[in-house]
Short mmCIF file of N, CA, C and O in Angstrom, two decimals:
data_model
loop_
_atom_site.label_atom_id
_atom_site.label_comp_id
_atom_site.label_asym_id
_atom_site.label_seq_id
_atom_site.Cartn_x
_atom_site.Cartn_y
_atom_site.Cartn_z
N UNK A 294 112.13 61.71 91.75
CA UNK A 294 112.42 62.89 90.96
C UNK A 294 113.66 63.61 91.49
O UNK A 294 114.58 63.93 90.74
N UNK A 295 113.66 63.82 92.56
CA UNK A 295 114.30 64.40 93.56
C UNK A 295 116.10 63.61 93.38
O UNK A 295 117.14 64.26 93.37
N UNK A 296 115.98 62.00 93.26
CA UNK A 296 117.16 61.47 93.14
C UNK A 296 117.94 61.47 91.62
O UNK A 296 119.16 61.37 91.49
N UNK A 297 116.80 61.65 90.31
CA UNK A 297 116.90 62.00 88.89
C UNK A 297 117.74 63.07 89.01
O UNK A 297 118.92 62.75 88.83
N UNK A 298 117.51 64.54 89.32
CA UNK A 298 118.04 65.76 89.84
C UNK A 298 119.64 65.61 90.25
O UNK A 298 120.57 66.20 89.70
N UNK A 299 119.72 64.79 91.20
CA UNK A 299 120.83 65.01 92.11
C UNK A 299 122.00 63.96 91.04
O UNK A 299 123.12 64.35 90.70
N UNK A 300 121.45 62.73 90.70
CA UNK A 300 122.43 61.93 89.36
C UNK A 300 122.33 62.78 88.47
O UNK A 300 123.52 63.09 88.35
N UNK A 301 121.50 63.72 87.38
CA UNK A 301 122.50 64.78 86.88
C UNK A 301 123.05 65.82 87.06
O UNK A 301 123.61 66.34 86.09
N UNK A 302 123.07 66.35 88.12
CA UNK A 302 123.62 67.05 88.64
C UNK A 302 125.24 67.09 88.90
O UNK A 302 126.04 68.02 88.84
N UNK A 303 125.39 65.66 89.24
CA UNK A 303 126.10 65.21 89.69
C UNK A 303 127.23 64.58 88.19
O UNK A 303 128.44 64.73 88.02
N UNK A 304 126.45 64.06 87.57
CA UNK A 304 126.93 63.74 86.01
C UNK A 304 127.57 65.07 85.33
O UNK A 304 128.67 65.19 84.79
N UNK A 305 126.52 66.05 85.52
CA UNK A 305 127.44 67.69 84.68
C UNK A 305 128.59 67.89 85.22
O UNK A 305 129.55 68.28 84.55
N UNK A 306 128.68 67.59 86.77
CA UNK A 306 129.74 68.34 87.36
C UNK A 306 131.33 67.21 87.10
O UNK A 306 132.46 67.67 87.28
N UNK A 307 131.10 65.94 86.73
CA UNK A 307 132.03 65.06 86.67
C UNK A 307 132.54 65.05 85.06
O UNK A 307 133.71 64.87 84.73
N UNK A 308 131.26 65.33 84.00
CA UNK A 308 131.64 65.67 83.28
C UNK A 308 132.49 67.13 82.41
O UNK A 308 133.03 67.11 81.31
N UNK A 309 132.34 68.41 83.48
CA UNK A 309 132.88 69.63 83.30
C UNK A 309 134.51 69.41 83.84
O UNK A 309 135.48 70.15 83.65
N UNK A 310 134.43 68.24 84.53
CA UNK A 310 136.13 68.28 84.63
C UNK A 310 136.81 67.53 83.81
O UNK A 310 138.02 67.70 83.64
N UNK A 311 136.19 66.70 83.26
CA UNK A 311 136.61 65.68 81.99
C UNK A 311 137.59 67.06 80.96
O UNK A 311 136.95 67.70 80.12
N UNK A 312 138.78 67.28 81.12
CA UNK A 312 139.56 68.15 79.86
C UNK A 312 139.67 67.61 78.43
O UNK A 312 138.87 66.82 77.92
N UNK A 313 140.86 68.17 77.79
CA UNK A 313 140.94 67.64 76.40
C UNK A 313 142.17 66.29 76.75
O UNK A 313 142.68 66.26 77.87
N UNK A 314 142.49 65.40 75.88
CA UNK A 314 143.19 64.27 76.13
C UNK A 314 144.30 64.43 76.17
O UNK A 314 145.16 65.08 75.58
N UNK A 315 144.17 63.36 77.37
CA UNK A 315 145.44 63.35 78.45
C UNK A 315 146.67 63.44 77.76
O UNK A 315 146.89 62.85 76.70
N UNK A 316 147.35 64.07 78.25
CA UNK A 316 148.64 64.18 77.74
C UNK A 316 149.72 63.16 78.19
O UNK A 316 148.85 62.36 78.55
N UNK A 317 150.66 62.63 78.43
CA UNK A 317 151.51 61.04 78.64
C UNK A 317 152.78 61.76 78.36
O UNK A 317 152.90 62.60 77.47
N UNK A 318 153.92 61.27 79.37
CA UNK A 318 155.23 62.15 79.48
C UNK A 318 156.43 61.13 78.98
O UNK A 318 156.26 60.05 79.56
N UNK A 319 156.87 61.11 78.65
CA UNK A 319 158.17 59.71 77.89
C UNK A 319 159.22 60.38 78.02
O UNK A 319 159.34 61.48 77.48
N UNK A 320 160.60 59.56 79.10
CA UNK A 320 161.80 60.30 79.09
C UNK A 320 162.79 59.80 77.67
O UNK A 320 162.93 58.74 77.06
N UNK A 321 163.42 61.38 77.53
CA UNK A 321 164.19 61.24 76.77
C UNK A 321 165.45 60.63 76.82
O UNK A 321 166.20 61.11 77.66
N UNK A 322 165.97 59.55 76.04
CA UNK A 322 167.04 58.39 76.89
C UNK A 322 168.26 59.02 75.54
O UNK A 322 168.08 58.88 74.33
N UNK A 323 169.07 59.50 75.99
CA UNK A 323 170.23 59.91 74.94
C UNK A 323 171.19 59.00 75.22
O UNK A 323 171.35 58.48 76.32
N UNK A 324 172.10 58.70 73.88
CA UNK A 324 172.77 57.65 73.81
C UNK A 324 174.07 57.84 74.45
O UNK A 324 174.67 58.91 74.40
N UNK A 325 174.48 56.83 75.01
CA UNK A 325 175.67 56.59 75.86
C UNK A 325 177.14 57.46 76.10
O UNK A 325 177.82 58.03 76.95
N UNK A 326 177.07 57.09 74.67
CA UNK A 326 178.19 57.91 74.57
C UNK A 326 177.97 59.44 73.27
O UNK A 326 178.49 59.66 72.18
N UNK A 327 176.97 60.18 74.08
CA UNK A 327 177.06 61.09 73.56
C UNK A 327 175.67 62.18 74.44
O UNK A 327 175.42 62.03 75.64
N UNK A 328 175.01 63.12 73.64
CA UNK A 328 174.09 63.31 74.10
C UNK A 328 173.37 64.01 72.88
O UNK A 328 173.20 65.22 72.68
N UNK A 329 173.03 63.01 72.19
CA UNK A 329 171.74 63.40 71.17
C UNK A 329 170.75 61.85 71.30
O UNK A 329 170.86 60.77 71.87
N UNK A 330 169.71 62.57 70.36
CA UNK A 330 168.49 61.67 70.78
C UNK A 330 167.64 61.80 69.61
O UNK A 330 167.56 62.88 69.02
N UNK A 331 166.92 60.63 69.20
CA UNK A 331 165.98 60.73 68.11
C UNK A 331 164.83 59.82 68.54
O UNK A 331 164.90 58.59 68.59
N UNK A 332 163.68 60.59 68.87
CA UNK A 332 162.63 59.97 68.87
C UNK A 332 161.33 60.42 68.12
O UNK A 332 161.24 61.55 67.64
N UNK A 333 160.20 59.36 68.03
CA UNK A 333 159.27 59.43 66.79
C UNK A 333 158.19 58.98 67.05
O UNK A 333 158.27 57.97 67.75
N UNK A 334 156.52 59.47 66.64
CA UNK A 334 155.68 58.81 66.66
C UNK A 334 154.64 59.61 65.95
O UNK A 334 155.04 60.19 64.94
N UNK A 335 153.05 59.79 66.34
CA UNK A 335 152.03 60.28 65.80
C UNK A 335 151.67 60.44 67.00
O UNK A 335 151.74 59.82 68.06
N UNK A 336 150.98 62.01 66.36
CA UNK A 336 150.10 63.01 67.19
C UNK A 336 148.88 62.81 66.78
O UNK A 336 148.82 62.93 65.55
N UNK A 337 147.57 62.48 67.40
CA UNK A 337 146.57 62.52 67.01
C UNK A 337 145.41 63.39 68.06
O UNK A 337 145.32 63.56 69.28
N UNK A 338 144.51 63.85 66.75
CA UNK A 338 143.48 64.85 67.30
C UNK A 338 144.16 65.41 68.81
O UNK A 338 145.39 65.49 68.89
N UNK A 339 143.26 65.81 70.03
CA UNK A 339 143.75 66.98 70.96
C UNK A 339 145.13 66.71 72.07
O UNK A 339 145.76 67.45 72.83
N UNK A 340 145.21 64.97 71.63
CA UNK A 340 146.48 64.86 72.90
C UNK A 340 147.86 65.62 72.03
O UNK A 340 148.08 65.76 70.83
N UNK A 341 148.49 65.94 73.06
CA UNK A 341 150.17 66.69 73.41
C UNK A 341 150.96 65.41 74.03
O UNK A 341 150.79 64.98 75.17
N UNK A 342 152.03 64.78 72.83
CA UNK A 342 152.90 64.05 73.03
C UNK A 342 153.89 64.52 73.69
O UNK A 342 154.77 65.11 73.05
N UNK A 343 154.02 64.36 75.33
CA UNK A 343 155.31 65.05 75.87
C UNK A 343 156.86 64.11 75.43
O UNK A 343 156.78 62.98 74.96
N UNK A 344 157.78 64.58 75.61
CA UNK A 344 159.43 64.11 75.93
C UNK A 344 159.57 64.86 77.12
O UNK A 344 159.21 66.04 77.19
N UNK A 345 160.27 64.02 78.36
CA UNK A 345 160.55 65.16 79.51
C UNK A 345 162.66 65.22 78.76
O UNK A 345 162.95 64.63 77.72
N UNK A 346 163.61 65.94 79.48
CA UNK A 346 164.62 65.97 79.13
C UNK A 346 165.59 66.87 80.16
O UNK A 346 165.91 68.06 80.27
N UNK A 347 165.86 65.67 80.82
CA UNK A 347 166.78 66.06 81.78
C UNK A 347 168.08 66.89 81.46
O UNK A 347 169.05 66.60 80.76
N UNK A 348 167.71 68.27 82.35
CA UNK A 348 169.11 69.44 81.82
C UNK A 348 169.99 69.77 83.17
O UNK A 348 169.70 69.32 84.28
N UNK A 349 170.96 70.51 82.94
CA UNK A 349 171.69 71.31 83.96
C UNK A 349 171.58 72.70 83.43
O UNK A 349 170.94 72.85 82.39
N UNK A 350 172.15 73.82 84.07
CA UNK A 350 172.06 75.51 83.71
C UNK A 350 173.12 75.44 82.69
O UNK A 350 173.93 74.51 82.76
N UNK A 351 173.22 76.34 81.70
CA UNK A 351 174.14 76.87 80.94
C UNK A 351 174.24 76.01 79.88
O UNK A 351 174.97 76.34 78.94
N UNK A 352 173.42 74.59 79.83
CA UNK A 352 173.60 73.90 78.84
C UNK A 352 172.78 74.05 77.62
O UNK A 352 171.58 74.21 77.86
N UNK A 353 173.23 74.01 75.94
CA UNK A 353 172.33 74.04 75.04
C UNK A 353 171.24 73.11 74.78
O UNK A 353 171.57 71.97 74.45
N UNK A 354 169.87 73.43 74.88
CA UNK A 354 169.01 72.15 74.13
C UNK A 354 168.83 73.06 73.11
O UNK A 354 168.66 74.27 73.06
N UNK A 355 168.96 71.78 71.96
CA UNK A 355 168.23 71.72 70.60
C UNK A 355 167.50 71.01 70.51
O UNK A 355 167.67 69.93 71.07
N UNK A 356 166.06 71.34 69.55
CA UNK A 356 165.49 70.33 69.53
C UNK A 356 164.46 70.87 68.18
O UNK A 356 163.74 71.86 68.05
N UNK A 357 164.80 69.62 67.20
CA UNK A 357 164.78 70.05 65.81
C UNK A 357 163.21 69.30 65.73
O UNK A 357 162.99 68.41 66.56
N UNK A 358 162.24 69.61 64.84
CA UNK A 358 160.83 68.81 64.39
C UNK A 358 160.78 68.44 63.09
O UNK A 358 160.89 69.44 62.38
N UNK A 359 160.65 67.37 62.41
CA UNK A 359 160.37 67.09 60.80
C UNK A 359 159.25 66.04 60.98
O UNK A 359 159.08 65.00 61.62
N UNK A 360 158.32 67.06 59.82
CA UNK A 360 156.75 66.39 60.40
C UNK A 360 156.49 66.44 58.65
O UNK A 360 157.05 67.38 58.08
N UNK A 361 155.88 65.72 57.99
CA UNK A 361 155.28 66.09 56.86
C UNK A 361 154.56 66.48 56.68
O UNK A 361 154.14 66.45 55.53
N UNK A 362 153.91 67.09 57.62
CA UNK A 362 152.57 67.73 57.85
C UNK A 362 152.89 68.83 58.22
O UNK A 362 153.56 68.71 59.25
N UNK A 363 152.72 70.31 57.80
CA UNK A 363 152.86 71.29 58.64
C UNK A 363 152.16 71.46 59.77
O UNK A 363 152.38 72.39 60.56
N UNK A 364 150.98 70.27 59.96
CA UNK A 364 150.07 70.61 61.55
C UNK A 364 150.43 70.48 62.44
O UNK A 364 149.87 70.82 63.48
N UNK A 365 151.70 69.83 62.30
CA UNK A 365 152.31 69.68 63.71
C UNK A 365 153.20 70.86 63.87
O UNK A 365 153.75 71.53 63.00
N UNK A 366 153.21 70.98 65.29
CA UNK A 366 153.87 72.01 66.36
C UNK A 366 154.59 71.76 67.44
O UNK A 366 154.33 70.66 67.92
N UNK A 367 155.33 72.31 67.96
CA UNK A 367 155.95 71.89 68.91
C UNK A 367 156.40 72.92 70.02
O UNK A 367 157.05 73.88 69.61
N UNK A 368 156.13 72.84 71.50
CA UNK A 368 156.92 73.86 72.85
C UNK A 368 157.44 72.84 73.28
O UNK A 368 157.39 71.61 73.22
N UNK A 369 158.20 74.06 73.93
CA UNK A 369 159.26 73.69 75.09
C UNK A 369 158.94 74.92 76.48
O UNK A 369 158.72 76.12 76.64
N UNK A 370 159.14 73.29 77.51
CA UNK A 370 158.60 74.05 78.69
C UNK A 370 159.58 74.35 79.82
O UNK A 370 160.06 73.24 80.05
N UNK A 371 160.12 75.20 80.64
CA UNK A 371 161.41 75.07 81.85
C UNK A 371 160.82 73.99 82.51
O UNK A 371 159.79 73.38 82.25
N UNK A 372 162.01 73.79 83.83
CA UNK A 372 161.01 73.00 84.78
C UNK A 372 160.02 73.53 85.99
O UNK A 372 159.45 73.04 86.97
N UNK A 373 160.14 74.75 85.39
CA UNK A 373 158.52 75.72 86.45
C UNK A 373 157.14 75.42 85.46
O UNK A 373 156.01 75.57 85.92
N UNK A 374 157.39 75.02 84.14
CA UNK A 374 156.63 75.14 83.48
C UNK A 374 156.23 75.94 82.75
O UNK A 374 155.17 75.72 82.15
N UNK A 375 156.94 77.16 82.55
CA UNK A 375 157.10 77.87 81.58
C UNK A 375 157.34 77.27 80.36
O UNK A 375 157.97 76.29 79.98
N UNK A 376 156.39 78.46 79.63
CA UNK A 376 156.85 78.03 78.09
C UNK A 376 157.90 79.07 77.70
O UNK A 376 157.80 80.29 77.87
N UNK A 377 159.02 78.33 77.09
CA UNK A 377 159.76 79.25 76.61
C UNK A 377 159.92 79.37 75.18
O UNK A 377 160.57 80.21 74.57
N UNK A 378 159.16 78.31 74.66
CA UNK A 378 159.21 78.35 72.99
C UNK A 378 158.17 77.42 72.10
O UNK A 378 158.18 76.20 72.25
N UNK A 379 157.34 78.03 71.22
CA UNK A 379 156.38 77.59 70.70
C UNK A 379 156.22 77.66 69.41
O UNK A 379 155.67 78.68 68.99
N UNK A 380 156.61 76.72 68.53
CA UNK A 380 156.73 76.57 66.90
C UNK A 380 155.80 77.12 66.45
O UNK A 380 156.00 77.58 65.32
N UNK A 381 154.72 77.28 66.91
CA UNK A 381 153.22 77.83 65.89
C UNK A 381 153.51 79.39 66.33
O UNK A 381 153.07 80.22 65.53
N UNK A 382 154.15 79.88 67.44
CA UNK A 382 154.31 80.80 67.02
C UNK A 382 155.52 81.58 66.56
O UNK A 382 155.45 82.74 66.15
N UNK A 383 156.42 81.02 66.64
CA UNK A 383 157.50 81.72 66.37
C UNK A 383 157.86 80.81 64.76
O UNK A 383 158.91 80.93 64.13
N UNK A 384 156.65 79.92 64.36
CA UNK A 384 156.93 79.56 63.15
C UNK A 384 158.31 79.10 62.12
O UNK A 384 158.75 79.28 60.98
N UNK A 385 158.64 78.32 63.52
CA UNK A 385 160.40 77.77 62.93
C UNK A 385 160.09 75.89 63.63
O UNK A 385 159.47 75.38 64.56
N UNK A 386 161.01 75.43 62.45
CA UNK A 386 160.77 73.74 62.81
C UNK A 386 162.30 73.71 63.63
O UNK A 386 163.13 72.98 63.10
N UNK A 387 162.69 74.39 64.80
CA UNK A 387 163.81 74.04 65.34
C UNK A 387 164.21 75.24 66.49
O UNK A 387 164.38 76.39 66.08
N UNK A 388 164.34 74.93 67.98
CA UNK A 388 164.58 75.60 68.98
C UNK A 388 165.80 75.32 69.41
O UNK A 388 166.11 74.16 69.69
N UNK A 389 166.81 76.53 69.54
CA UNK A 389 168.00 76.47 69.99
C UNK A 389 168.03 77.37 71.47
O UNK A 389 167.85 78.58 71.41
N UNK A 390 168.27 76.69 72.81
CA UNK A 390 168.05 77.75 73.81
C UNK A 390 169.39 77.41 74.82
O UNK A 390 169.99 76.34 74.89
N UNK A 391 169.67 78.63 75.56
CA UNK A 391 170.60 77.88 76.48
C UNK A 391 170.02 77.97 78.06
O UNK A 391 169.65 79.03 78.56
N UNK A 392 170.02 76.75 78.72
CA UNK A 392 168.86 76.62 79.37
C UNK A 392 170.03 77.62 80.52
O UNK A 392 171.24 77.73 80.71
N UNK A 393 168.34 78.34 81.22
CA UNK A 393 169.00 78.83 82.24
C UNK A 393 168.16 78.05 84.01
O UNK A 393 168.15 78.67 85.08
N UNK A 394 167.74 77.05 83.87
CA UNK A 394 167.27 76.15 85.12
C UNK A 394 167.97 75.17 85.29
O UNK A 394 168.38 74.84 84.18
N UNK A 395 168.44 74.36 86.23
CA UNK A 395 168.52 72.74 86.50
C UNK A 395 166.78 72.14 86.58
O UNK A 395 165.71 72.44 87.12
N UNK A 396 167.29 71.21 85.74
CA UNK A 396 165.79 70.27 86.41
C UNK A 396 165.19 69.68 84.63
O UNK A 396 165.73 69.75 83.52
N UNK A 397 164.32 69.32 84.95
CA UNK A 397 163.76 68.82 83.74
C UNK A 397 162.72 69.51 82.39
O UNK A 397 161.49 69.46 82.41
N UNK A 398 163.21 69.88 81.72
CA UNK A 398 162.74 70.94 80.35
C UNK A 398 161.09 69.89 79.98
O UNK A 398 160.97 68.83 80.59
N UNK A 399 160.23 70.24 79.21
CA UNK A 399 159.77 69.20 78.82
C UNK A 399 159.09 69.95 77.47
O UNK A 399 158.55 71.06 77.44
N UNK A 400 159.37 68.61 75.95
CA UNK A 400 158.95 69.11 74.79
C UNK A 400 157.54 68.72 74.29
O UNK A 400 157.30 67.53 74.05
N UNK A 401 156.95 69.33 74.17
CA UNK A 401 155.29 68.57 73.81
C UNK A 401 155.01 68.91 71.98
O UNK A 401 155.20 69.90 71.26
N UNK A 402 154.53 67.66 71.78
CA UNK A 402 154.04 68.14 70.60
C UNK A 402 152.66 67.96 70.10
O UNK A 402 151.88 67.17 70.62
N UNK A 403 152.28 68.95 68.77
CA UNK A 403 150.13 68.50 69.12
C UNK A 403 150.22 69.09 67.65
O UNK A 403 151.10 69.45 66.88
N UNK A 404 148.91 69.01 67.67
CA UNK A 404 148.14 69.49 66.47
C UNK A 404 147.78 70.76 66.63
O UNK A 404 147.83 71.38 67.69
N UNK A 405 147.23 71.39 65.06
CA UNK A 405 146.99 72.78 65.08
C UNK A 405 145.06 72.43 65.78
O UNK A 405 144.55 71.33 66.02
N UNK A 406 144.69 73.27 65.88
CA UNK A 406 143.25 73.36 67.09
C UNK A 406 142.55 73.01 66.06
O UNK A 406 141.81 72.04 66.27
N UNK A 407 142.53 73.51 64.90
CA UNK A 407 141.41 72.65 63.60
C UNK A 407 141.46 71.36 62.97
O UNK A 407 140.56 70.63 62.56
N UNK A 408 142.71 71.24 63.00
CA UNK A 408 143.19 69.50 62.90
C UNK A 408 142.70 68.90 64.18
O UNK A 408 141.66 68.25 64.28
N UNK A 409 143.40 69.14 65.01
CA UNK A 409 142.88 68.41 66.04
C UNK A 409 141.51 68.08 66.53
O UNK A 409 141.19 66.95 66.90
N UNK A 410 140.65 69.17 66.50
CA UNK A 410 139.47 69.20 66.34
C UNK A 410 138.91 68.28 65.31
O UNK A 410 138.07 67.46 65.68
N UNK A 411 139.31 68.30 64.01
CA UNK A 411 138.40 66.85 63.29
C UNK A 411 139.36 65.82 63.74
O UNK A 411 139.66 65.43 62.62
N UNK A 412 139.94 65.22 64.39
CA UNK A 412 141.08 64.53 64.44
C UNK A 412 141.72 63.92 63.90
O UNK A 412 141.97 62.74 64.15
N UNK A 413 142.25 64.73 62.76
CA UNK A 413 143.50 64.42 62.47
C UNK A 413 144.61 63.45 63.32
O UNK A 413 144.53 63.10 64.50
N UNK A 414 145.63 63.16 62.37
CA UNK A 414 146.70 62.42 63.10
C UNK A 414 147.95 62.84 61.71
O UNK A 414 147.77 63.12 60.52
N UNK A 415 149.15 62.72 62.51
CA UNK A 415 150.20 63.23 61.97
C UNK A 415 151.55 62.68 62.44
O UNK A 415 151.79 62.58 63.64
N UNK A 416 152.34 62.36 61.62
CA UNK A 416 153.77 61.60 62.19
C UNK A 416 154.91 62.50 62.01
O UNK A 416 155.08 63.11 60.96
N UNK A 417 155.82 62.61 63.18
CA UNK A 417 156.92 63.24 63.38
C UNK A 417 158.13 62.72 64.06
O UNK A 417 158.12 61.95 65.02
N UNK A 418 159.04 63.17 63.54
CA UNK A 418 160.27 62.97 64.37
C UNK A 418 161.09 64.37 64.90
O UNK A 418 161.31 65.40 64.26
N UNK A 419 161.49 64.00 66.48
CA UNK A 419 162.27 64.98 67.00
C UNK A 419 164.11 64.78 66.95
O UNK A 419 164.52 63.73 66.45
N UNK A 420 164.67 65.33 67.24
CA UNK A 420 165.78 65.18 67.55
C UNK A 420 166.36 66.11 68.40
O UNK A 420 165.95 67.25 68.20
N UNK A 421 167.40 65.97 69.51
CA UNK A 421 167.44 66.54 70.43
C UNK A 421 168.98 66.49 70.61
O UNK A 421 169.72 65.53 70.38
N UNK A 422 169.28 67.60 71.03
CA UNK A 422 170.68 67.60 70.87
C UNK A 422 171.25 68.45 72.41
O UNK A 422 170.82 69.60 72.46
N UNK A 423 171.89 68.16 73.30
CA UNK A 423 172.05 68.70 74.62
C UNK A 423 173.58 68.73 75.06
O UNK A 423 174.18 67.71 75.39
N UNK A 424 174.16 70.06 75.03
CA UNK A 424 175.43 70.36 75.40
C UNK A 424 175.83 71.65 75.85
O UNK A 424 175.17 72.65 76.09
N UNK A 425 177.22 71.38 75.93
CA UNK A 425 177.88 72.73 76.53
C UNK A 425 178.32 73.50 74.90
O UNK A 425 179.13 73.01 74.10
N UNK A 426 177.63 74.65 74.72
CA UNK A 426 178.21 74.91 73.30
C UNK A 426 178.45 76.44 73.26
O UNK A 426 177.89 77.19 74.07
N UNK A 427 179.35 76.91 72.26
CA UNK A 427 179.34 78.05 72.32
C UNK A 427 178.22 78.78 71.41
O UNK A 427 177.68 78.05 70.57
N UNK A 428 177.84 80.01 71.47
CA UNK A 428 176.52 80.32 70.50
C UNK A 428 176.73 79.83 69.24
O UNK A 428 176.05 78.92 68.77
N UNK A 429 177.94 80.54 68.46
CA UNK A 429 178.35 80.17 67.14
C UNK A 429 178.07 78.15 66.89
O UNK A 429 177.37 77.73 65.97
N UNK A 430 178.48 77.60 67.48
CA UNK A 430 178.41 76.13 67.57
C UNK A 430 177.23 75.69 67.78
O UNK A 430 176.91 74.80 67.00
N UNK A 431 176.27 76.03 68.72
CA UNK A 431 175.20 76.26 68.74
C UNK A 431 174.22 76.30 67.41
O UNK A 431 173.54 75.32 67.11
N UNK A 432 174.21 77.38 66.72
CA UNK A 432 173.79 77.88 65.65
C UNK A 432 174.35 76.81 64.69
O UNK A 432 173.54 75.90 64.52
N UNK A 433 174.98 76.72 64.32
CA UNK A 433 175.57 75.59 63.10
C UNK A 433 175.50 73.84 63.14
O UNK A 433 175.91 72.97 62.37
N UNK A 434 174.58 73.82 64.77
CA UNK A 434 174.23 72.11 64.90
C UNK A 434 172.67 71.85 64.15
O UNK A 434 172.02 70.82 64.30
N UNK A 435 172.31 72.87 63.45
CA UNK A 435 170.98 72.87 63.09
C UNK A 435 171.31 73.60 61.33
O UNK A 435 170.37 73.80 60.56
#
């Protein structure tokens, strides 16, 4: 009885750390001679499709979302992990920032919590655009 007890016991506590699904990080590879990037896939139910995206200070990331689905969303994180921008709430399919860290930004994308919850699945493409720009220039790559 005594050993029944201690295996679930032991089962709750392994299962209370079990989170929502894993999230998986994919670097962003921009083309050679330039520095934009287009990558694509499906979000399904609770995982967050990361892009990591190697920056320097003062440089612009853009990074545009076209989803046919409005359930998809999209942040962007510094490399402390800050969020500095979140489509569901600031309710725009496109982040223009000028980074103020060195190090690696990272873009995640997911479902809204009720989609995800029945699990849904949804296909998107990002595009990513990374330079030295002036605001005005900035503003008009989108």
């Amino acid at each position: 009885m005594r050993w029944t007890r201690v295996m679930l016991v032991g089962g709750i506590l392994l299962l209370s750390h079990v989170g929502p699904a894993q999230a998986y990080q994919r670097k962003v590879h921009f083309r050679t001679q330039g520095n934009e990037a287009t990558v694509s896939g499906t979000v399904e139910g609770e995982e967050v499709v990361q892009y990591k995206v190697p920056a320097k200070v003062g440089q612009f990331l853009l990074v545009g979302c076209n989803a046919k689905s409005s359930r998809v969303s999209f942040w962007v994180r510094d490399p402390g992990g800050a969020e500095v921008y979140n489509s569901k709430v600031q309710n725009a399919a496109a982040y223009i920032g000028r980074l103020e860290q060195d190090g690696t930004y990272v873009v995640g994308v997911f479902l809204s919590k009720a989609d995800a919850a029945r699990g849904h699945a949804a296909f998107f493409r990002l595009r990513f655009l990374l330079r030295h720009l002036s605001q005005p220039e900035a503003e008009q790559a989108y």
